[in-house]
Short mmCIF file of C-alpha atoms and ligand atoms in Angstrom, two decimals:
data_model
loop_
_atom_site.label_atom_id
_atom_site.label_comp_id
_atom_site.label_asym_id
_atom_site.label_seq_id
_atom_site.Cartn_x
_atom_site.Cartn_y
_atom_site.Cartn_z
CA UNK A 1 87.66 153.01 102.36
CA UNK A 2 88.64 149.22 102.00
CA UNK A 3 87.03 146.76 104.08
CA UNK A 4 88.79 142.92 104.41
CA UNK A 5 87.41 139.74 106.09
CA UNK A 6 88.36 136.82 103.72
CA UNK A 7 90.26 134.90 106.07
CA UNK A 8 91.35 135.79 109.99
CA UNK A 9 91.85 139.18 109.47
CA UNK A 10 89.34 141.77 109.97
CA UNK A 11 90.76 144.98 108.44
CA UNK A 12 89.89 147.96 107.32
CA UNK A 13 92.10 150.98 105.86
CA UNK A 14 91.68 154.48 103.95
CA UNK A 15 93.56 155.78 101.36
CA UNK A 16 93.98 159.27 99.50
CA UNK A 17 94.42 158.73 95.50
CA UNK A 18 95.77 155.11 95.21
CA UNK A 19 98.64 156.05 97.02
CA UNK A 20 98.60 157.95 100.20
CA UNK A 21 97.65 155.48 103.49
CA UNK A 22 95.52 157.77 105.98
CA UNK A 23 94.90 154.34 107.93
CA UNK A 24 94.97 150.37 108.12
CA UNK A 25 93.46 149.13 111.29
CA UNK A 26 93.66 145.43 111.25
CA UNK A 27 92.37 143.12 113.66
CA UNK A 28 93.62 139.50 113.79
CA UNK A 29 91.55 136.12 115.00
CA UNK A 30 94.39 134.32 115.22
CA UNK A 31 95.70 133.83 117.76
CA UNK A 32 92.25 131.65 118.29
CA UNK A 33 93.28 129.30 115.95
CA UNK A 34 96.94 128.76 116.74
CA UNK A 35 95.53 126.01 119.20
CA UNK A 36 94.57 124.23 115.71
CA UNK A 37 97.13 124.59 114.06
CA UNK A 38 95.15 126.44 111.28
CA UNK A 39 92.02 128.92 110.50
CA UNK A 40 89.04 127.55 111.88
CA UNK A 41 86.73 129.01 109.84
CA UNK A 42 83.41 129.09 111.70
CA UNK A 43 85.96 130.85 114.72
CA UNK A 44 86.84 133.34 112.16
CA UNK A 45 83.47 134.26 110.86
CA UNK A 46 82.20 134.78 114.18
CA UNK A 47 85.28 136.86 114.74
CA UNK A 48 84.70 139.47 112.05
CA UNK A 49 81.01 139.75 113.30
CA UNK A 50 82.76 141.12 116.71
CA UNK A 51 85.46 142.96 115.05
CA UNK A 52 84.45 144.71 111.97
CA UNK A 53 82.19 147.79 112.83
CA UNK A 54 84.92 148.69 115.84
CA UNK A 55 87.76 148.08 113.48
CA UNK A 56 85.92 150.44 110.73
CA UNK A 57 85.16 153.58 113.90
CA UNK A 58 88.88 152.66 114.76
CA UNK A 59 90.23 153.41 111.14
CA UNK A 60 88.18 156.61 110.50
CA UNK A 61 89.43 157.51 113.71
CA UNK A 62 93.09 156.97 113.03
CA UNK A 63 92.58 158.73 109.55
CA UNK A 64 90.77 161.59 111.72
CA UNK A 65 87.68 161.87 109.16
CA UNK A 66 84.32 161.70 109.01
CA UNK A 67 81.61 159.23 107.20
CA UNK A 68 81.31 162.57 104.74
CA UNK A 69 85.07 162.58 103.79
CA UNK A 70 84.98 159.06 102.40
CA UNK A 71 84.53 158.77 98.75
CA UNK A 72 83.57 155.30 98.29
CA UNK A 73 83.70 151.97 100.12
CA UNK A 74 85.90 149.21 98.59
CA UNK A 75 85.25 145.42 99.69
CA UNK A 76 86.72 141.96 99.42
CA UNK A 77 84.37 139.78 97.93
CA UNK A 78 86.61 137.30 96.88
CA UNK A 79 88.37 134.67 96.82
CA UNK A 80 88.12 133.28 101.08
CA UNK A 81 86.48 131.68 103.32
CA UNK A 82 82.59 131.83 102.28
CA UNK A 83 81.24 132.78 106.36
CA UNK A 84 84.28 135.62 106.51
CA UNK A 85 83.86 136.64 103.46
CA UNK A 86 80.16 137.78 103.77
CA UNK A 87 80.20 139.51 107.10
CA UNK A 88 82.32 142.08 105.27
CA UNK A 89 80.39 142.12 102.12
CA UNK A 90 77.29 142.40 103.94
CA UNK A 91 79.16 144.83 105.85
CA UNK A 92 80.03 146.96 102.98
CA UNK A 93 77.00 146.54 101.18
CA UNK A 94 74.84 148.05 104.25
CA UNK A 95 77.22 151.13 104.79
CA UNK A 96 76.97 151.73 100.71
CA UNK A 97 73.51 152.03 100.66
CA UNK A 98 73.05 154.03 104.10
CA UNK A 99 76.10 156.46 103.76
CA UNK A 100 74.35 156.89 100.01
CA UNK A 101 78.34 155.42 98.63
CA UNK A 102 79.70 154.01 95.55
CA UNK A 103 80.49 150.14 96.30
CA UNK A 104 83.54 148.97 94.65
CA UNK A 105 83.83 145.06 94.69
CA UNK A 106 87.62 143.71 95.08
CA UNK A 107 89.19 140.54 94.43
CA UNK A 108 91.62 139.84 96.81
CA UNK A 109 94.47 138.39 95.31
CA UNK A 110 94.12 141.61 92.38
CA UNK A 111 94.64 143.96 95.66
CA UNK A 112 97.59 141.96 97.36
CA UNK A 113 99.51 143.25 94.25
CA UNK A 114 98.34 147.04 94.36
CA UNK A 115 99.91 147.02 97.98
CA UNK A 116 102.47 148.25 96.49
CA UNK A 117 101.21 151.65 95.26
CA UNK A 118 100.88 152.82 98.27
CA UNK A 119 103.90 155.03 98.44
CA UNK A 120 102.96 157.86 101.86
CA UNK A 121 101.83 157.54 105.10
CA UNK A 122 102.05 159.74 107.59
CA UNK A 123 101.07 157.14 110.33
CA UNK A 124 104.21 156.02 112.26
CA UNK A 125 105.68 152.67 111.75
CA UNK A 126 105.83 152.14 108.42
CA UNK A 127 108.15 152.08 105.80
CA UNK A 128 106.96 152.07 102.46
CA UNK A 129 108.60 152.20 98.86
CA UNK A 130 109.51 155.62 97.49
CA UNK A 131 107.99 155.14 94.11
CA UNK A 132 104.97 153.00 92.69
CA UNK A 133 105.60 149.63 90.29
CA UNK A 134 106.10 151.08 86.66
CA UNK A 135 104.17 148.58 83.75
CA UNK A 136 104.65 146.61 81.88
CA UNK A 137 105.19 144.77 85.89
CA UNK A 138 105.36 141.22 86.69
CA UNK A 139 103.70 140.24 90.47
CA UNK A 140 104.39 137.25 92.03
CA UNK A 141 101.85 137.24 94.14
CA UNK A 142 102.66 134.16 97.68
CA UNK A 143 100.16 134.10 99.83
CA UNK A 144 98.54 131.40 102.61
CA UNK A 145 95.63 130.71 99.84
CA UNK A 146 97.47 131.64 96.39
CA UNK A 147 100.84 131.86 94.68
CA UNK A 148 100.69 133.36 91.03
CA UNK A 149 102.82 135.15 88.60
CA UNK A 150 100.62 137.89 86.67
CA UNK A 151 101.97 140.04 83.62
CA UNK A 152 100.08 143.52 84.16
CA UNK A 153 100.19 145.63 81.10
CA UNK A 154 98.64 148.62 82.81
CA UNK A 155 95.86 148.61 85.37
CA UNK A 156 93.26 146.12 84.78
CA UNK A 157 95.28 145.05 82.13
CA UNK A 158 97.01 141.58 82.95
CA UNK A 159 97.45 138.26 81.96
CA UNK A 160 97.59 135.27 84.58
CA UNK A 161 101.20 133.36 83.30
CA UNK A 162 100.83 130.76 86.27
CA UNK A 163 99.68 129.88 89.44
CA UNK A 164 99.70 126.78 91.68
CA UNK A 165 98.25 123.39 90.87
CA UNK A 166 97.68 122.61 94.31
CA UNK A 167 98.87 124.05 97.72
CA UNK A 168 99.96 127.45 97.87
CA UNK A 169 103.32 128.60 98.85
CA UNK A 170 101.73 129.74 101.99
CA UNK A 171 99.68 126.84 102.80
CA UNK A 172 102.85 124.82 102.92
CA UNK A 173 104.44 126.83 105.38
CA UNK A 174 101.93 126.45 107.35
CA UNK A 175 101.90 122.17 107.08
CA UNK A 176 105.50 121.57 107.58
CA UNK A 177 105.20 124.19 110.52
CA UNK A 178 102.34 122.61 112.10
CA UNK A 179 104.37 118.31 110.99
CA UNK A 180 107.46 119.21 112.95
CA UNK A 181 105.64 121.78 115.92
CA UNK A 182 106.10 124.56 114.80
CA UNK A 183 103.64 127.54 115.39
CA UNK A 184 100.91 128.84 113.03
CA UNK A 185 101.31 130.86 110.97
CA UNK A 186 103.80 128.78 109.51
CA UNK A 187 105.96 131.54 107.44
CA UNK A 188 107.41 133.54 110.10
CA UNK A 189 107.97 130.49 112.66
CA UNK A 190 110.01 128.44 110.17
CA UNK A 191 111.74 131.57 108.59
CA UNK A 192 112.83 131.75 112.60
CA UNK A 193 113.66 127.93 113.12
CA UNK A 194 115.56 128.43 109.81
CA UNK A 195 117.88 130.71 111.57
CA UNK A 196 119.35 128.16 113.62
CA UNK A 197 119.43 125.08 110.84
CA UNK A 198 121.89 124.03 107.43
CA UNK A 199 120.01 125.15 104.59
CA UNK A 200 121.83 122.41 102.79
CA UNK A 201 121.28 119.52 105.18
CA UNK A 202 119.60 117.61 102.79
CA UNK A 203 117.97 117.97 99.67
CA UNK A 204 114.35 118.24 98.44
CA UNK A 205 112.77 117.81 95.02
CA UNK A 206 111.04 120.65 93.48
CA UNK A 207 108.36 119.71 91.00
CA UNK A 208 108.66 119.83 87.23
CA UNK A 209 105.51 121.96 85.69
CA UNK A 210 104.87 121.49 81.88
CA UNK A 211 101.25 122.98 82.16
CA UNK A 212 100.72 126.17 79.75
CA UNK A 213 97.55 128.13 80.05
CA UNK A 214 95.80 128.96 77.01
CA UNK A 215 96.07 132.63 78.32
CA UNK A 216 99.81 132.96 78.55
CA UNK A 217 99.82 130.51 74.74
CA UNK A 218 98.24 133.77 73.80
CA UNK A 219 100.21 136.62 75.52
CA UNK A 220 103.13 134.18 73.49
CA UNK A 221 101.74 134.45 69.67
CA UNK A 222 101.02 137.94 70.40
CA UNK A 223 104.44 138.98 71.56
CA UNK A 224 105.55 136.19 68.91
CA UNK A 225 104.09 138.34 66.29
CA UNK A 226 104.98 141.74 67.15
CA UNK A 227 108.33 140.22 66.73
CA UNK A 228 108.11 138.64 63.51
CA UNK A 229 106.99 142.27 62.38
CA UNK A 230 109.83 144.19 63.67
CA UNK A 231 111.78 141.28 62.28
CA UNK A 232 110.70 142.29 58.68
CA UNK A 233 112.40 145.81 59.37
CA UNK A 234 115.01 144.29 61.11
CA UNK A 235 116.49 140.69 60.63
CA UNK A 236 118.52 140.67 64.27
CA UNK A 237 115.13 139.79 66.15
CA UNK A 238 114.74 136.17 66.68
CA UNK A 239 111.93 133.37 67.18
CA UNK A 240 112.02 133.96 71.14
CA UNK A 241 109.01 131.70 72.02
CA UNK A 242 109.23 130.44 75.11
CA UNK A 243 107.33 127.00 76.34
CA UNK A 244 108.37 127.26 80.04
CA UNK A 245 105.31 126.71 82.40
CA UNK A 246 104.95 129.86 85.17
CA UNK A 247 102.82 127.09 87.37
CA UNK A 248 103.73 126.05 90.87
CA UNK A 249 102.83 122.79 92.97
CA UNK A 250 104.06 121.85 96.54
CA UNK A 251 102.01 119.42 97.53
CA UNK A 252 104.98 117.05 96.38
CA UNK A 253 107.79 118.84 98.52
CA UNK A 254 105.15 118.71 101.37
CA UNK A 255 105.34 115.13 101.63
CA UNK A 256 108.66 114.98 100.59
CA UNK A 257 109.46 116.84 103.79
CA UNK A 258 107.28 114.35 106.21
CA UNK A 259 109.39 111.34 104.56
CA UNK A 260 112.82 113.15 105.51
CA UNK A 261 111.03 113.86 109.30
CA UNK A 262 110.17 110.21 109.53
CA UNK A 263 113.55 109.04 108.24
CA UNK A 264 115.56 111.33 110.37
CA UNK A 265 113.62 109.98 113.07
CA UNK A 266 115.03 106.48 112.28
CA UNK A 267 111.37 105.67 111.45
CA UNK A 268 109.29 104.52 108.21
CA UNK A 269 106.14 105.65 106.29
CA UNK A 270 103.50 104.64 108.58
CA UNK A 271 104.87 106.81 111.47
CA UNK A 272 101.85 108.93 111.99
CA UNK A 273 103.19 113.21 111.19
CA UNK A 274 101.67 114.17 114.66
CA UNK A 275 104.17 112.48 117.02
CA UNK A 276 106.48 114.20 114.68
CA UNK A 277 107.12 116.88 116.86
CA UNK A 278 108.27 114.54 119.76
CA UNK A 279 110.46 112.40 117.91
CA UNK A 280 112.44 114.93 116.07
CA UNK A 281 115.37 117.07 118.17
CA UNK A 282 115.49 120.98 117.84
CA UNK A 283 118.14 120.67 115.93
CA UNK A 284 116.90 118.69 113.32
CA UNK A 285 113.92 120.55 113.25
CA UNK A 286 115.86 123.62 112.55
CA UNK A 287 117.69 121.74 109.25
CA UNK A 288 114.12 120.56 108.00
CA UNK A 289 112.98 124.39 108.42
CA UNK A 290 115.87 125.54 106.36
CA UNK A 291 115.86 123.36 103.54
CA UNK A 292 111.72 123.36 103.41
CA UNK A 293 112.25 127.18 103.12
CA UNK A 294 115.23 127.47 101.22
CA UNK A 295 113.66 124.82 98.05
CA UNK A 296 110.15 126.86 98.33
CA UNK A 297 111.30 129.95 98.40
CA UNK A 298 114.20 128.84 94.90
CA UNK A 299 110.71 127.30 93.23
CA UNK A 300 108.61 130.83 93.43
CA UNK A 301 112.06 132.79 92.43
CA UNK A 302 113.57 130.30 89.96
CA UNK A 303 109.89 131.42 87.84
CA UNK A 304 109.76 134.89 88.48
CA UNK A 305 113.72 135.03 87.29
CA UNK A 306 112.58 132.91 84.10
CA UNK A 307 109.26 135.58 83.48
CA UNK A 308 111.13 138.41 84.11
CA UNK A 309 113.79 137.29 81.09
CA UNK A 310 110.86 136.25 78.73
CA UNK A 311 108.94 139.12 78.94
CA UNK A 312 111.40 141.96 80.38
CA UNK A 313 109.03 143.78 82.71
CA UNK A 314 110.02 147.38 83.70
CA UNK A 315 109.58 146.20 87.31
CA UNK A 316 108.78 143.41 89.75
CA UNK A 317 106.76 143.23 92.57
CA UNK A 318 106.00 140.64 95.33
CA UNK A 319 102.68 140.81 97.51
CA UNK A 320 100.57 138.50 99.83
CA UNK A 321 102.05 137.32 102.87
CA UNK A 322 104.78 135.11 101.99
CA UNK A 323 106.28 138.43 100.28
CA UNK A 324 106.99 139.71 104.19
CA UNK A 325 109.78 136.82 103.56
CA UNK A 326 113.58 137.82 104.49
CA UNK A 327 115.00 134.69 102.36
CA UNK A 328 112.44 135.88 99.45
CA UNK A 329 113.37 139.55 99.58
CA UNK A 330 117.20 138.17 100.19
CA UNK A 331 117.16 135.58 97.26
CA UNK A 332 114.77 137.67 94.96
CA UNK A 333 117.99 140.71 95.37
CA UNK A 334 120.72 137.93 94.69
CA UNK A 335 119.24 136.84 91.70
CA UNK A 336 117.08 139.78 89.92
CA UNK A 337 119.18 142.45 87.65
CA UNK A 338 116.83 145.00 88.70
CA UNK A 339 116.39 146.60 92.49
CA UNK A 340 112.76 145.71 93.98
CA UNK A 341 110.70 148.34 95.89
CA UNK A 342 109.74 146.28 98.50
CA UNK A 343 106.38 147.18 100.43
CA UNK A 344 106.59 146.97 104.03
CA UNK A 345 105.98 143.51 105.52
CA UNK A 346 103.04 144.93 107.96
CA UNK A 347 100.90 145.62 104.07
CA UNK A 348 102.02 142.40 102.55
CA UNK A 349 99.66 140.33 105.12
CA UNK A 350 96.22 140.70 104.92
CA UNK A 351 94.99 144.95 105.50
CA UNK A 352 92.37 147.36 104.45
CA UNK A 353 94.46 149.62 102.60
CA UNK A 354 95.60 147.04 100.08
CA UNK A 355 91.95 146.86 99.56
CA UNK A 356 90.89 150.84 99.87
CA UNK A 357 94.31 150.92 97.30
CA UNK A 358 92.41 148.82 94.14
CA UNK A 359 89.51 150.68 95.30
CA UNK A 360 90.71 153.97 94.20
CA UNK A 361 92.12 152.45 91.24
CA UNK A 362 88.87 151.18 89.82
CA UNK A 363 87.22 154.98 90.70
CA UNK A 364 90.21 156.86 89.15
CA UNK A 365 89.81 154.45 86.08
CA UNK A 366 85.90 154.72 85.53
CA UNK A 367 85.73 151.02 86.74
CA UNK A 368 82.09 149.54 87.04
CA UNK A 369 81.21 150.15 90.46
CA UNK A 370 78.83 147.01 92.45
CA UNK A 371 75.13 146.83 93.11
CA UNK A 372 74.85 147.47 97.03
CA UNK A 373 71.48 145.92 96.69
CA UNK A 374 72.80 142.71 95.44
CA UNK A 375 77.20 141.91 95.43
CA UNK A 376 77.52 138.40 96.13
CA UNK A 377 80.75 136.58 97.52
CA UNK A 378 82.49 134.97 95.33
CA UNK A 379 84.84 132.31 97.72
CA UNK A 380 86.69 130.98 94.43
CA UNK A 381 87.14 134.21 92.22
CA UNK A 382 90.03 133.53 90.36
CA UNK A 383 92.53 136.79 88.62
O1 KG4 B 1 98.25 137.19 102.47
P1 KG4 B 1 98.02 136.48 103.75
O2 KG4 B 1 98.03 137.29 105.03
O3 KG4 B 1 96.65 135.72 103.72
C1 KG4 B 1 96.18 135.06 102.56
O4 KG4 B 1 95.65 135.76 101.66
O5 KG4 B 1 96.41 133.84 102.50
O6 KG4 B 1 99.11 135.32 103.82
C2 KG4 B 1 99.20 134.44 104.89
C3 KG4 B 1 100.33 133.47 104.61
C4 KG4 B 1 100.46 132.38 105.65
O7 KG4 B 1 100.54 131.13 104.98
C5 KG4 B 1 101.75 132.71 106.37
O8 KG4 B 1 102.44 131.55 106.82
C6 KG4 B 1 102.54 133.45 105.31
O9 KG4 B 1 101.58 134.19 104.59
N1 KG4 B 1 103.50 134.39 105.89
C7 KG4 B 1 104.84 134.30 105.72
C8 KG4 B 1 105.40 135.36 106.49
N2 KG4 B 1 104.39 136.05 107.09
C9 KG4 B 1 103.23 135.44 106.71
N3 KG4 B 1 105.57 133.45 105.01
C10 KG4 B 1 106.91 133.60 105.04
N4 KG4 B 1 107.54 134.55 105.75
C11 KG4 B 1 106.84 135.46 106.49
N5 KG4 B 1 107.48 136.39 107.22
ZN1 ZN B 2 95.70 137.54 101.44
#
């Protein structure tokens, strides 16, 4: 069993062997903070106090089993919001020690990626990818609080080649949604708006990384070595390194877009972003959508194409919300050499089973199990 609450979602989903979904019953607080423009988080804690015991009965239910059928109880304790995070923690913690079950503690952003194992289901709705990622597999991994791009070698077995400096993919969505009225979440509303506007309209600037982390400096020399000795046998093999940086910011394309609004708006600087909305016609709004999406969506695939040639993966994968994407899936299939399994866009947002997924990893892998006595959250646990 996985249990979520880091952010708005209160979710909770079983799974059979890393790969077989018996159920993923997820609740969602949000449309209480749509009305903000954002999570609230003190609306969202108390949300997952109401939610999370009936959305736990409702997924044993829907998996048709019984406390005694459940192996072990898998939990988010990291990275979120610190309130959300601990009702499900404490959550977790309570039914390990009282159902007498071995607590498995999950980073978040680790079980976003393992989505994509999950390969059956016989509950209606879904559609999920016939076969599971093969490794060596690179993840870029887009959600509203991250956007990374992680080598895994095998299972907990990865290095972290980049991740945002600032905002996350996500995040951004949501800010240009909420600058020119859009509605939260921001993804899916401009992806819609987008429909409707030129791509091309204008032109944004996408930010130059040079930042190298002393992790993927490593994963180089290694690799970098391991050439230089098959080179010794075999003089074709080159001096590949690479010094390309796998790190993302938007923070700069952010305000690049609420300069655009304002000009397009016939106005300057100081015109304040919230009577953006007003001032701007549907039309344009649809052309700011378009490009916004268009440049974000070319900065996370412009990487993952660059990873994927430096260290040849034997597959890719895309997880966390921004991966339910059409112009990411669309632009990911232009671009890529290989076919993607894409995961269904109801398990790239926030579930349970994502989480119950890594769960069964760990336990199929002899992975240290958690204390139920004393797991702490973790709100910044990095990969
Ligand atoms: O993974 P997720 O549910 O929560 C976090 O871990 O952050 O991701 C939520 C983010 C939001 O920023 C939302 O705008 C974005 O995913 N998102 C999308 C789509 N659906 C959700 N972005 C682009 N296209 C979508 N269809
Ligand atoms: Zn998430």
């Amino acid at each position: 069993m996985g249990i979520e609450s880091s952010c708005d979602e209160t979710a909770c989903g079983i799974v059979r062997d890393g790969h077989e979904m018996l159920s993923n019953a997820v609740l969602s607080s949000m449309d209480l903070h749509t009305v903000y423009g954002g999570v609230v988080p003190e609306i969202a804690a108390r949300s997952h106090i109401e939610s999370i015991i009936p959305v736990i009965e409702q997924s044993l239910a829907q998996a048709k089993l019984d406390w005694k059928d459940i192996d072990g109880i898998a939990v988010t304790y990291g990275a979120g919001l610190g309130g959300s995070l601990l009702v499900g923690v404490m959550t977790a913690r309570t039914l390990a020690i009282t159902k007498n079950k071995p607590l498995y503690a999950i980073n978040h952003v680790e079980a976003h990626a393992y989505a994509n194992f999950l390969t059956s289901t016989s509950l209606p709705g879904y559609v999920l990818p016939a076969e599971p990622p093969k490794f060596p597999c690179l993840a870029l991994i887009v959600s509203g609080g991250h956007s990374q791009l992680v080598l895994f070698r095998d299972h907990f077995d990865y290095t972290l080649l980049g991740q945002t400096q600032d905002d996350a993919i996500g995040e951004a969505f949501d800010k240009v949604a909420k600058m020119v009225g859009l509605p939260y979440p921001g993804g899916p509303s401009v992806g819609q708006a987008a429909l409707k506007g030129d791509p091309h309209a204008f032109n944004l600037p996408k930010a130059r990384m040079t930042t190298v982390s002393p992790a993927l400096q490593d994963l180089r020399s290694q690799i970098l070595d391991l050439r230089k000795d098959k080179q010794n046998k075999n003089s074709e093999i080159r001096d590949l390194r690479s010094e390309i940086s796998y790190d993302f910011s938007f923070s700069g394309v952010k305000t690049a877009v609420l300069r655009q609004a304002q000009a397009l708006c016939g106005q300057d600087f100081t015109f304040a972003s919230k009577n953006l909305p007003g001032a701007l016609s549907e039309a344009q709004k649809a052309d700011i959508a378009a490009v916004f999406q268009r440049v974000a969506i070319e900065t996370v695939v412009d990487k993952t194409i660059q990873a994927f040639e430096e260290f040849s993966p034997a597959s890719v994968i895309i997880a966390g919300g921004v991966a339910a994407s059409p112009e990411l899936r669309k632009q990911l299939k232009e671009r890529l050499p290989i076919e993607i399994n894409y995961q269904d866009p109801k398990l790239c947002t926030d579930n349970g089973a994502m989480i119950a997924t890594l769960g069964c990893f760990k336990a199929m892998n002899d992975q240290p199990t958690a204390d139920p006595y004393s797991l702490e959250i973790q709100p910044n646990l990095s990969m």
